[in-house]
Amino acid sequence: MGKVLMKGNEVIGEAAIHAGCIYFFGYPITPQSELVAYMAKRLPEVNGLFLQAESEVAAINMVYGAASAGVRVMTSSSSPGFSLKQEGISYLAGAELPAVIVNIGRGGPGLGNIQPAQSDYFQVTKGGGHGDYYTPVLAPSTLQEIIELTSEAFRIADDYRTPVILLGDGMLGQMMEPVEFRGIEEKEFKEKDWATSGTEGDGPPRVITSLDLSDIKLEERNNRLQEKYSMIKKQEIKVDSLYTEDAEYIVIAYGTVARMVQSAIEKAREEGMKIGLIRPVTLWPFPSEVISRISEDIKGILAVEMSAGQMVEDVRLAVEGKTPVSFYGRTGGVIPSVEEIYEAIMKLGKGVTA
Amino acid sequence: MKTVFKRTAGLKDNDTHYCPGCTHGIIHRLVAETLEELGALERTVGVASVGCSVLAYDYFNCDMTQAAHGRAPAVATGIKRVLPDDRLVFTYQGDGDLASIGMGEIVHSAARSENITVIFVNNAIYGMTGGQMAPTSLIGQKTATSPGGRTPRAQGLPIRVSEMLATLDGSTYIERVSTHNVPHIIKAKKAIRKAFETQEKQQGFSLIEVLSTCPTNWGLTPEESLDWVRDEMIPYYPLGIYKDIRKEREGV
Ligand SMILES: Cc1ncc(C[n+]2csc(CCOP(=O)(O)OP(=O)(O)O)c2C)c(N)n1
Ligand code: SF4
């Protein structure tokens, strides 16, 4: 298959199908609605199932049911709808069920607007729902990368029995780019002998629950979850670096805004500034070590986000004061221009914090 | 020696956690016997809800999933839609779970005619959390959150779930039964069986509303509780079949 021109939201859908997910429960919300419509059209063609739920709450609980029955399953939404899914995500984490949840973020808080934003970072990377849990979060910055990371999201979900979040924003969802579905074939999936799909006489009945009335039992469950999170931190961190070898300054940005940052950095390098880019691909687990290490050898870091400053908190935690960290962001769905970011970069080292 | 009574294979060999005189246990047994008689235990997935029956998975001897408060019909939808058609999927829900927080999920599951069976246990109160008012609590009923008795003005009027869901074109079989004496328990069993058969025949959404006791939170003895079902609940929640369009759904 050669390259095809597709919209980001549709790429997510096709990538999910390529990853062996043929079950999708959705609810319309801009700017992710094309994904719902794409699945409604495509899934029947591959003998799968698309169901429009009555709400995001119902959709995530249908996902919980399908995941407990042992299939690869996906749902998607945008910020306000994602908030509604949090209860279900907490249950998925507690009951250790694999599923992929897409958030194509938009401006908030409240109803906000339908323009792209990265202001759900806290919500997706810090658990978001009740209880001690994390969900792996993958943040593609191109449509081609969506394909790779969607497949990864399902692998991680199955390997660790955990919900995984694919985080984009309205820009990624709406833009068109040529993509190629290469190197993804039908895979043998992990057998899910824990799934409640009817015993068929093969062993005793199975139970899926997140409830432990005994405190000791619930602590054991929590310990198991924490061990799983340590494993994920050890094995699943992904980060992309550019021009970091000679860099005196580093910009840290993820998702689509990292593309504008890259252009701004290239412009600054033409001016002779030694500046590089670190782009976290997994937002949780966060590439703290990479950032910590590099912060020992540089003069400063600039975090750029389409938010009032959320990821920058993780950057500061990683840097531990070893180098100054400044921030540049736009909110409300405003996409920072290459020029603005360039200007913010040029202020680095001049003692000015944007 | 002749065996005259034994545990149904539909129930696990666990001690009950239900209060003395609570009819949740009877309803469990009716569902379990039905699944055994249908030879369906090995192809059934049950969905436990949030309420006193949250631990239903400790009793039902089939695969079980536990759902968030009110969401059991959505969870059951997810399970049913991805498994082969021969699988039976049921939810077991209280009236707080189904008729309050989960009203959206149950209405839309019925409207979609999800081919699932819902066992709806109406005891006119929130049992597990200590006797608060439910959407089904009766006018005048004193609960922890209607201490002066429920009044239409302050707390609104009780919801008749079976009647309401019967108005939806999607629902196939809906019946209200009771557990306050043996003849009614036998009737309840028949209704539950009909509901599972509806699902077995791919005829769509079935729900059995079972009037049930909560001696603990009603502040009555087990015996008085049975009388309260007969004298107070049944007049407001008349028993009977509210929807039966199984014939129309044949071969659909
Ligand atoms: C989201 C959420 N809200 C509230 C609760 C607390 N809660 C647990 S059980 C219950 C009511 C159960 O009542 P009912 O469904 O009537 O079942 P019963 O206990 O009477 O059998 C409530 C409100 C909860 N667990 N989750
Ligand atoms: S509290 Fe009420 S509903 Fe719950 S087990 Fe006891 S009697 Fe039954």
mmCIF file of N, CA, C and O in Angstrom, chain A residues 209-298:
data_model
loop_
_atom_site.group_PDB
_atom_site.id
_atom_site.type_symbol
_atom_site.label_atom_id
_atom_site.label_comp_id
_atom_site.label_asym_id
_atom_site.label_seq_id
_atom_site.Cartn_x
_atom_site.Cartn_y
_atom_site.Cartn_z
ATOM 1 N N THR A 209 -13.429 -7.286 38.645
ATOM 2 C CA THR A 209 -13.942 -6.282 39.567
ATOM 3 C C THR A 209 -12.810 -5.357 39.994
ATOM 4 O O THR A 209 -11.636 -5.698 39.867
ATOM 5 N N SER A 210 -13.187 -4.182 40.495
ATOM 6 C CA SER A 210 -12.176 -3.296 41.087
ATOM 7 C C SER A 210 -12.442 -3.159 42.584
ATOM 8 O O SER A 210 -11.871 -2.316 43.247
ATOM 9 N N LEU A 211 -13.338 -4.015 43.095
ATOM 10 C CA LEU A 211 -13.753 -3.913 44.506
ATOM 11 C C LEU A 211 -12.983 -4.890 45.385
ATOM 12 O O LEU A 211 -12.865 -6.066 45.054
ATOM 13 N N ASP A 212 -12.440 -4.399 46.483
ATOM 14 C CA ASP A 212 -11.895 -5.250 47.537
ATOM 15 C C ASP A 212 -12.359 -4.660 48.849
ATOM 16 O O ASP A 212 -11.869 -3.613 49.275
ATOM 17 N N LEU A 213 -13.312 -5.313 49.497
ATOM 18 C CA LEU A 213 -13.837 -4.737 50.734
ATOM 19 C C LEU A 213 -12.789 -4.744 51.836
ATOM 20 O O LEU A 213 -12.794 -3.888 52.714
ATOM 21 N N SER A 214 -11.845 -5.691 51.763
ATOM 22 C CA SER A 214 -10.795 -5.738 52.793
ATOM 23 C C SER A 214 -9.686 -4.743 52.443
ATOM 24 O O SER A 214 -9.217 -4.687 51.307
ATOM 25 N N ASP A 215 -9.276 -3.971 53.453
ATOM 26 C CA ASP A 215 -8.228 -2.970 53.206
ATOM 27 C C ASP A 215 -6.913 -3.623 52.768
ATOM 28 O O ASP A 215 -6.229 -3.138 51.875
ATOM 29 N N ILE A 216 -6.600 -4.754 53.394
ATOM 30 C CA ILE A 216 -5.351 -5.430 53.052
ATOM 31 C C ILE A 216 -5.373 -5.902 51.594
ATOM 32 O O ILE A 216 -4.421 -5.740 50.840
ATOM 33 N N LYS A 217 -6.527 -6.458 51.205
ATOM 34 C CA LYS A 217 -6.675 -6.930 49.817
ATOM 35 C C LYS A 217 -6.557 -5.765 48.838
ATOM 36 O O LYS A 217 -5.925 -5.876 47.793
ATOM 37 N N LEU A 218 -7.187 -4.643 49.186
ATOM 38 C CA LEU A 218 -7.148 -3.499 48.277
ATOM 39 C C LEU A 218 -5.735 -2.922 48.211
ATOM 40 O O LEU A 218 -5.282 -2.466 47.156
ATOM 41 N N GLU A 219 -5.034 -2.999 49.346
ATOM 42 C CA GLU A 219 -3.648 -2.529 49.304
ATOM 43 C C GLU A 219 -2.805 -3.437 48.405
ATOM 44 O O GLU A 219 -1.967 -2.967 47.640
ATOM 45 N N GLU A 220 -3.108 -4.744 48.467
ATOM 46 C CA GLU A 220 -2.383 -5.673 47.581
ATOM 47 C C GLU A 220 -2.647 -5.323 46.119
ATOM 48 O O GLU A 220 -1.740 -5.335 45.296
ATOM 49 N N ARG A 221 -3.903 -5.009 45.803
ATOM 50 C CA ARG A 221 -4.223 -4.622 44.424
ATOM 51 C C ARG A 221 -3.440 -3.360 44.043
ATOM 52 O O ARG A 221 -2.871 -3.267 42.959
ATOM 53 N N ASN A 222 -3.412 -2.410 44.977
ATOM 54 C CA ASN A 222 -2.674 -1.174 44.699
ATOM 55 C C ASN A 222 -1.182 -1.442 44.507
ATOM 56 O O ASN A 222 -0.548 -0.851 43.634
ATOM 57 N N ASN A 223 -0.647 -2.337 45.327
ATOM 58 C CA ASN A 223 0.776 -2.666 45.170
ATOM 59 C C ASN A 223 1.041 -3.277 43.803
ATOM 60 O O ASN A 223 2.048 -2.975 43.154
ATOM 61 N N ARG A 224 0.093 -4.126 43.384
ATOM 62 C CA ARG A 224 0.240 -4.754 42.062
ATOM 63 C C ARG A 224 0.220 -3.677 40.975
ATOM 64 O O ARG A 224 1.026 -3.696 40.045
ATOM 65 N N LEU A 225 -0.690 -2.728 41.110
ATOM 66 C CA LEU A 225 -0.767 -1.642 40.120
ATOM 67 C C LEU A 225 0.541 -0.842 40.118
ATOM 68 O O LEU A 225 1.085 -0.521 39.061
ATOM 69 N N GLN A 226 1.043 -0.535 41.303
ATOM 70 C CA GLN A 226 2.267 0.270 41.384
ATOM 71 C C GLN A 226 3.451 -0.465 40.766
ATOM 72 O O GLN A 226 4.289 0.140 40.097
ATOM 73 N N GLU A 227 3.502 -1.791 40.976
ATOM 74 C CA GLU A 227 4.588 -2.567 40.349
ATOM 75 C C GLU A 227 4.492 -2.496 38.833
ATOM 76 O O GLU A 227 5.483 -2.356 38.126
ATOM 77 N N LYS A 228 3.253 -2.573 38.362
ATOM 78 C CA LYS A 228 3.017 -2.488 36.919
ATOM 79 C C LYS A 228 3.482 -1.125 36.406
ATOM 80 O O LYS A 228 4.139 -1.035 35.373
ATOM 81 N N TYR A 229 3.178 -0.063 37.155
ATOM 82 C CA TYR A 229 3.574 1.275 36.717
ATOM 83 C C TYR A 229 5.099 1.414 36.706
ATOM 84 O O TYR A 229 5.667 2.071 35.827
ATOM 85 N N SER A 230 5.772 0.776 37.663
ATOM 86 C CA SER A 230 7.247 0.814 37.658
ATOM 87 C C SER A 230 7.789 0.136 36.409
ATOM 88 O O SER A 230 8.728 0.627 35.785
ATOM 89 N N MET A 231 7.183 -1.004 36.058
ATOM 90 C CA MET A 231 7.615 -1.721 34.848
ATOM 91 C C MET A 231 7.412 -0.843 33.615
ATOM 92 O O MET A 231 8.281 -0.770 32.742
ATOM 93 N N ILE A 232 6.274 -0.186 33.557
ATOM 94 C CA ILE A 232 5.980 0.664 32.394
ATOM 95 C C ILE A 232 7.008 1.794 32.325
ATOM 96 O O ILE A 232 7.521 2.116 31.252
ATOM 97 N N LYS A 233 7.339 2.360 33.489
ATOM 98 C CA LYS A 233 8.333 3.438 33.513
ATOM 99 C C LYS A 233 9.684 2.945 33.019
ATOM 100 O O LYS A 233 10.426 3.660 32.370
ATOM 101 N N LYS A 234 10.006 1.709 33.374
ATOM 102 C CA LYS A 234 11.304 1.154 32.960
ATOM 103 C C LYS A 234 11.339 0.881 31.470
ATOM 104 O O LYS A 234 12.359 1.045 30.822
ATOM 105 N N GLN A 235 10.215 0.427 30.918
ATOM 106 C CA GLN A 235 10.277 -0.145 29.569
ATOM 107 C C GLN A 235 9.604 0.653 28.467
ATOM 108 O O GLN A 235 9.851 0.392 27.303
ATOM 109 N N GLU A 236 8.773 1.599 28.809
ATOM 110 C CA GLU A 236 7.943 2.170 27.751
ATOM 111 C C GLU A 236 8.154 3.658 27.475
ATOM 112 O O GLU A 236 7.388 4.245 26.725
ATOM 113 N N ILE A 237 9.150 4.267 28.078
ATOM 114 C CA ILE A 237 9.347 5.699 27.828
ATOM 115 C C ILE A 237 9.822 5.923 26.396
ATOM 116 O O ILE A 237 10.728 5.241 25.915
ATOM 117 N N LYS A 238 9.180 6.873 25.739
ATOM 118 C CA LYS A 238 9.580 7.213 24.366
ATOM 119 C C LYS A 238 9.795 8.709 24.295
ATOM 120 O O LYS A 238 8.964 9.488 24.771
ATOM 121 N N VAL A 239 10.892 9.099 23.662
ATOM 122 C CA VAL A 239 11.183 10.517 23.548
ATOM 123 C C VAL A 239 11.948 10.747 22.248
ATOM 124 O O VAL A 239 12.683 9.884 21.796
ATOM 125 N N ASP A 240 11.725 11.896 21.649
ATOM 126 C CA ASP A 240 12.364 12.220 20.391
ATOM 127 C C ASP A 240 13.277 13.430 20.641
ATOM 128 O O ASP A 240 12.848 14.384 21.300
ATOM 129 N N SER A 241 14.508 13.365 20.151
ATOM 130 C CA SER A 241 15.426 14.497 20.359
ATOM 131 C C SER A 241 15.962 14.980 19.025
ATOM 132 O O SER A 241 16.202 14.188 18.114
ATOM 133 N N LEU A 242 16.164 16.279 18.940
ATOM 134 C CA LEU A 242 16.654 16.866 17.692
ATOM 135 C C LEU A 242 17.663 17.964 18.043
ATOM 136 O O LEU A 242 17.376 18.802 18.919
ATOM 137 N N TYR A 243 18.805 17.955 17.366
ATOM 138 C CA TYR A 243 19.856 18.971 17.557
ATOM 139 C C TYR A 243 20.285 19.103 19.026
ATOM 140 O O TYR A 243 20.591 20.199 19.489
ATOM 141 N N THR A 244 20.293 18.019 19.755
ATOM 142 C CA THR A 244 20.621 18.155 21.177
ATOM 143 C C THR A 244 22.132 18.042 21.443
ATOM 144 O O THR A 244 22.598 18.455 22.502
ATOM 145 N N GLU A 245 22.902 17.495 20.449
ATOM 146 C CA GLU A 245 24.329 17.198 20.702
ATOM 147 C C GLU A 245 25.096 18.457 21.103
ATOM 148 O O GLU A 245 25.865 18.449 22.066
ATOM 149 N N ASP A 246 24.897 19.533 20.357
ATOM 150 C CA ASP A 246 25.682 20.749 20.628
ATOM 151 C C ASP A 246 24.860 21.805 21.373
ATOM 152 O O ASP A 246 25.278 22.938 21.543
ATOM 153 N N ALA A 247 23.662 21.395 21.842
ATOM 154 C CA ALA A 247 22.725 22.414 22.329
ATOM 155 C C ALA A 247 23.149 23.058 23.643
ATOM 156 O O ALA A 247 23.609 22.390 24.566
ATOM 157 N N GLU A 248 22.996 24.367 23.689
ATOM 158 C CA GLU A 248 23.180 25.103 24.947
ATOM 159 C C GLU A 248 21.834 25.366 25.599
ATOM 160 O O GLU A 248 21.739 25.610 26.789
ATOM 161 N N TYR A 249 20.821 25.359 24.747
ATOM 162 C CA TYR A 249 19.448 25.535 25.236
ATOM 163 C C TYR A 249 18.579 24.433 24.628
ATOM 164 O O TYR A 249 18.860 23.945 23.533
ATOM 165 N N ILE A 250 17.521 24.113 25.368
ATOM 166 C CA ILE A 250 16.609 23.065 24.893
ATOM 167 C C ILE A 250 15.172 23.574 24.988
ATOM 168 O O ILE A 250 14.789 24.204 25.983
ATOM 169 N N VAL A 251 14.418 23.294 23.940
ATOM 170 C CA VAL A 251 12.979 23.534 24.034
ATOM 171 C C VAL A 251 12.305 22.181 24.223
ATOM 172 O O VAL A 251 12.681 21.201 23.570
ATOM 173 N N ILE A 252 11.347 22.122 25.115
ATOM 174 C CA ILE A 252 10.584 20.887 25.317
ATOM 175 C C ILE A 252 9.131 21.152 24.930
ATOM 176 O O ILE A 252 8.512 22.111 25.411
ATOM 177 N N ALA A 253 8.639 20.328 24.021
ATOM 178 C CA ALA A 253 7.252 20.471 23.548
ATOM 179 C C ALA A 253 6.795 19.116 23.041
ATOM 180 O O ALA A 253 7.615 18.297 22.635
ATOM 181 N N TYR A 254 5.490 18.882 23.079
ATOM 182 C CA TYR A 254 4.953 17.595 22.598
ATOM 183 C C TYR A 254 3.793 17.841 21.643
ATOM 184 O O TYR A 254 3.248 18.949 21.560
ATOM 185 N N GLY A 255 3.423 16.788 20.929
ATOM 186 C CA GLY A 255 2.256 16.858 20.050
ATOM 187 C C GLY A 255 2.457 17.817 18.898
ATOM 188 O O GLY A 255 3.588 18.068 18.466
ATOM 189 N N THR A 256 1.377 18.390 18.415
ATOM 190 C CA THR A 256 1.474 19.205 17.200
ATOM 191 C C THR A 256 2.301 20.457 17.414
ATOM 192 O O THR A 256 2.981 20.917 16.501
ATOM 193 N N VAL A 257 2.269 21.033 18.620
ATOM 194 C CA VAL A 257 2.997 22.285 18.819
ATOM 195 C C VAL A 257 4.504 22.070 18.652
ATOM 196 O O VAL A 257 5.249 22.985 18.291
ATOM 197 N N ALA A 258 4.939 20.825 18.858
ATOM 198 C CA ALA A 258 6.361 20.514 18.656
ATOM 199 C C ALA A 258 6.778 20.758 17.208
ATOM 200 O O ALA A 258 7.955 21.018 16.920
ATOM 201 N N ARG A 259 5.836 20.706 16.296
ATOM 202 C CA ARG A 259 6.158 20.951 14.878
ATOM 203 C C ARG A 259 6.486 22.431 14.668
ATOM 204 O O ARG A 259 7.436 22.768 13.957
ATOM 205 N N MET A 260 5.704 23.309 15.273
ATOM 206 C CA MET A 260 6.002 24.745 15.176
ATOM 207 C C MET A 260 7.319 25.041 15.877
ATOM 208 O O MET A 260 8.126 25.835 15.411
ATOM 209 N N VAL A 261 7.509 24.361 17.002
ATOM 210 C CA VAL A 261 8.748 24.561 17.759
ATOM 211 C C VAL A 261 9.954 24.167 16.901
ATOM 212 O O VAL A 261 10.962 24.872 16.858
ATOM 213 N N GLN A 262 9.825 23.061 16.200
ATOM 214 C CA GLN A 262 10.946 22.616 15.362
ATOM 215 C C GLN A 262 11.298 23.672 14.309
ATOM 216 O O GLN A 262 12.472 23.999 14.109
ATOM 217 N N SER A 263 10.287 24.233 13.668
ATOM 218 C CA SER A 263 10.553 25.282 12.667
ATOM 219 C C SER A 263 11.229 26.477 13.318
ATOM 220 O O SER A 263 12.172 27.056 12.765
ATOM 221 N N ALA A 264 10.754 26.850 14.519
ATOM 222 C CA ALA A 264 11.338 27.996 15.213
ATOM 223 C C ALA A 264 12.793 27.714 15.597
ATOM 224 O O ALA A 264 13.661 28.590 15.489
ATOM 225 N N ILE A 265 13.032 26.493 16.017
ATOM 226 C CA ILE A 265 14.405 26.114 16.400
ATOM 227 C C ILE A 265 15.329 26.172 15.188
ATOM 228 O O ILE A 265 16.450 26.683 15.258
ATOM 229 N N GLU A 266 14.832 25.679 14.062
ATOM 230 C CA GLU A 266 15.663 25.683 12.856
ATOM 231 C C GLU A 266 16.002 27.106 12.437
ATOM 232 O O GLU A 266 17.125 27.408 12.022
ATOM 233 N N LYS A 267 15.020 27.987 12.610
ATOM 234 C CA LYS A 267 15.259 29.400 12.304
ATOM 235 C C LYS A 267 16.325 29.975 13.258
ATOM 236 O O LYS A 267 17.252 30.675 12.832
ATOM 237 N N ALA A 268 16.207 29.624 14.525
ATOM 238 C CA ALA A 268 17.159 30.129 15.521
ATOM 239 C C ALA A 268 18.554 29.580 15.275
ATOM 240 O O ALA A 268 19.562 30.273 15.473
ATOM 241 N N ARG A 269 18.638 28.334 14.845
ATOM 242 C CA ARG A 269 19.949 27.738 14.556
ATOM 243 C C ARG A 269 20.605 28.433 13.364
ATOM 244 O O ARG A 269 21.821 28.604 13.333
ATOM 245 N N GLU A 270 19.761 28.858 12.414
ATOM 246 C CA GLU A 270 20.313 29.611 11.282
ATOM 247 C C GLU A 270 20.957 30.900 11.769
ATOM 248 O O GLU A 270 21.924 31.396 11.186
ATOM 249 N N GLU A 271 20.410 31.415 12.861
ATOM 250 C CA GLU A 271 20.968 32.639 13.465
ATOM 251 C C GLU A 271 22.168 32.326 14.340
ATOM 252 O O GLU A 271 22.690 33.206 15.026
ATOM 253 N N GLY A 272 22.533 31.044 14.407
ATOM 254 C CA GLY A 272 23.722 30.664 15.168
ATOM 255 C C GLY A 272 23.447 30.245 16.602
ATOM 256 O O GLY A 272 24.362 29.954 17.361
ATOM 257 N N MET A 273 22.173 30.201 16.983
ATOM 258 C CA MET A 273 21.861 29.793 18.353
ATOM 259 C C MET A 273 21.943 28.266 18.468
ATOM 260 O O MET A 273 21.429 27.544 17.629
ATOM 261 N N LYS A 274 22.638 27.813 19.509
ATOM 262 C CA LYS A 274 22.772 26.360 19.697
ATOM 263 C C LYS A 274 21.599 25.869 20.542
ATOM 264 O O LYS A 274 21.627 25.930 21.756
ATOM 265 N N ILE A 275 20.598 25.435 19.835
ATOM 266 C CA ILE A 275 19.364 25.071 20.523
ATOM 267 C C ILE A 275 18.798 23.770 19.969
ATOM 268 O O ILE A 275 18.883 23.513 18.764
ATOM 269 N N GLY A 276 18.291 22.939 20.853
ATOM 270 C CA GLY A 276 17.751 21.636 20.440
ATOM 271 C C GLY A 276 16.326 21.437 20.942
ATOM 272 O O GLY A 276 15.779 22.272 21.664
ATOM 273 N N LEU A 277 15.757 20.314 20.515
ATOM 274 C CA LEU A 277 14.367 20.009 20.879
ATOM 275 C C LEU A 277 14.282 18.646 21.559
ATOM 276 O O LEU A 277 14.875 17.678 21.090
ATOM 277 N N ILE A 278 13.579 18.611 22.651
ATOM 278 C CA ILE A 278 13.205 17.318 23.238
ATOM 279 C C ILE A 278 11.688 17.222 23.165
ATOM 280 O O ILE A 278 10.979 18.110 23.642
ATOM 281 N N ARG A 279 11.233 16.146 22.531
ATOM 282 C CA ARG A 279 9.784 15.972 22.373
ATOM 283 C C ARG A 279 9.350 14.683 23.077
ATOM 284 O O ARG A 279 9.600 13.582 22.600
ATOM 285 N N PRO A 280 8.738 14.834 24.251
ATOM 286 C CA PRO A 280 8.214 13.630 24.914
ATOM 287 C C PRO A 280 7.144 12.992 24.030
ATOM 288 O O PRO A 280 6.219 13.680 23.588
ATOM 289 N N VAL A 281 7.284 11.703 23.763
ATOM 290 C CA VAL A 281 6.285 10.974 22.978
ATOM 291 C C VAL A 281 5.342 10.263 23.945
ATOM 292 O O VAL A 281 4.141 10.230 23.738
ATOM 293 N N THR A 282 5.910 9.728 25.029
ATOM 294 C CA THR A 282 5.054 9.287 26.132
ATOM 295 C C THR A 282 5.025 10.439 27.132
ATOM 296 O O THR A 282 6.067 10.933 27.550
ATOM 297 N N LEU A 283 3.826 10.863 27.499
ATOM 298 C CA LEU A 283 3.705 11.951 28.487
ATOM 299 C C LEU A 283 3.641 11.364 29.886
ATOM 300 O O LEU A 283 4.063 11.964 30.859
ATOM 301 N N TRP A 284 3.049 10.177 29.987
ATOM 302 C CA TRP A 284 3.250 9.337 31.157
ATOM 303 C C TRP A 284 3.533 7.946 30.638
ATOM 304 O O TRP A 284 2.719 7.415 29.895
ATOM 305 N N PRO A 285 4.625 7.315 30.954
ATOM 306 C CA PRO A 285 5.684 7.871 31.790
ATOM 307 C C PRO A 285 6.431 9.010 31.087
ATOM 308 O O PRO A 285 6.693 8.939 29.888
ATOM 309 N N PHE A 286 6.772 10.019 31.858
ATOM 310 C CA PHE A 286 7.436 11.210 31.339
ATOM 311 C C PHE A 286 8.945 10.957 31.250
ATOM 312 O O PHE A 286 9.512 10.346 32.150
ATOM 313 N N PRO A 287 9.587 11.441 30.183
ATOM 314 C CA PRO A 287 11.031 11.179 30.030
ATOM 315 C C PRO A 287 11.883 12.027 30.985
ATOM 316 O O PRO A 287 12.758 12.780 30.547
ATOM 317 N N SER A 288 11.653 11.898 32.251
ATOM 318 C CA SER A 288 12.317 12.740 33.249
ATOM 319 C C SER A 288 13.827 12.564 33.248
ATOM 320 O O SER A 288 14.581 13.533 33.405
ATOM 321 N N GLU A 289 14.283 11.303 33.075
ATOM 322 C CA GLU A 289 15.728 11.070 33.165
ATOM 323 C C GLU A 289 16.490 11.753 32.051
ATOM 324 O O GLU A 289 17.543 12.346 32.283
ATOM 325 N N VAL A 290 15.948 11.649 30.844
ATOM 326 C CA VAL A 290 16.594 12.292 29.689
ATOM 327 C C VAL A 290 16.718 13.795 29.958
ATOM 328 O O VAL A 290 17.768 14.409 29.724
ATOM 329 N N ILE A 291 15.655 14.371 30.472
ATOM 330 C CA ILE A 291 15.638 15.807 30.723
ATOM 331 C C ILE A 291 16.573 16.158 31.873
ATOM 332 O O ILE A 291 17.343 17.127 31.817
ATOM 333 N N SER A 292 16.558 15.331 32.900
ATOM 334 C CA SER A 292 17.435 15.558 34.051
ATOM 335 C C SER A 292 18.899 15.551 33.613
ATOM 336 O O SER A 292 19.684 16.429 33.975
ATOM 337 N N ARG A 293 19.255 14.532 32.817
ATOM 338 C CA ARG A 293 20.651 14.393 32.373
ATOM 339 C C ARG A 293 21.082 15.609 31.564
ATOM 340 O O ARG A 293 22.117 16.206 31.828
ATOM 341 N N ILE A 294 20.265 15.981 30.603
ATOM 342 C CA ILE A 294 20.673 17.056 29.698
ATOM 343 C C ILE A 294 20.717 18.399 30.426
ATOM 344 O O ILE A 294 21.503 19.285 30.077
ATOM 345 N N SER A 295 19.901 18.520 31.475
ATOM 346 C CA SER A 295 19.845 19.817 32.156
ATOM 347 C C SER A 295 21.149 20.136 32.887
ATOM 348 O O SER A 295 21.399 21.280 33.260
ATOM 349 N N GLU A 296 21.997 19.115 33.062
ATOM 350 C CA GLU A 296 23.293 19.359 33.709
ATOM 351 C C GLU A 296 24.269 20.073 32.774
ATOM 352 O O GLU A 296 25.220 20.701 33.226
ATOM 353 N N ASP A 297 24.041 19.948 31.456
ATOM 354 C CA ASP A 297 25.024 20.457 30.496
ATOM 355 C C ASP A 297 24.539 21.669 29.716
ATOM 356 O O ASP A 297 25.185 22.077 28.758
ATOM 357 N N ILE A 298 23.403 22.219 30.063
ATOM 358 C CA ILE A 298 22.889 23.324 29.242
ATOM 359 C C ILE A 298 22.634 24.577 30.077
ATOM 360 O O ILE A 298 22.736 24.547 31.303
#
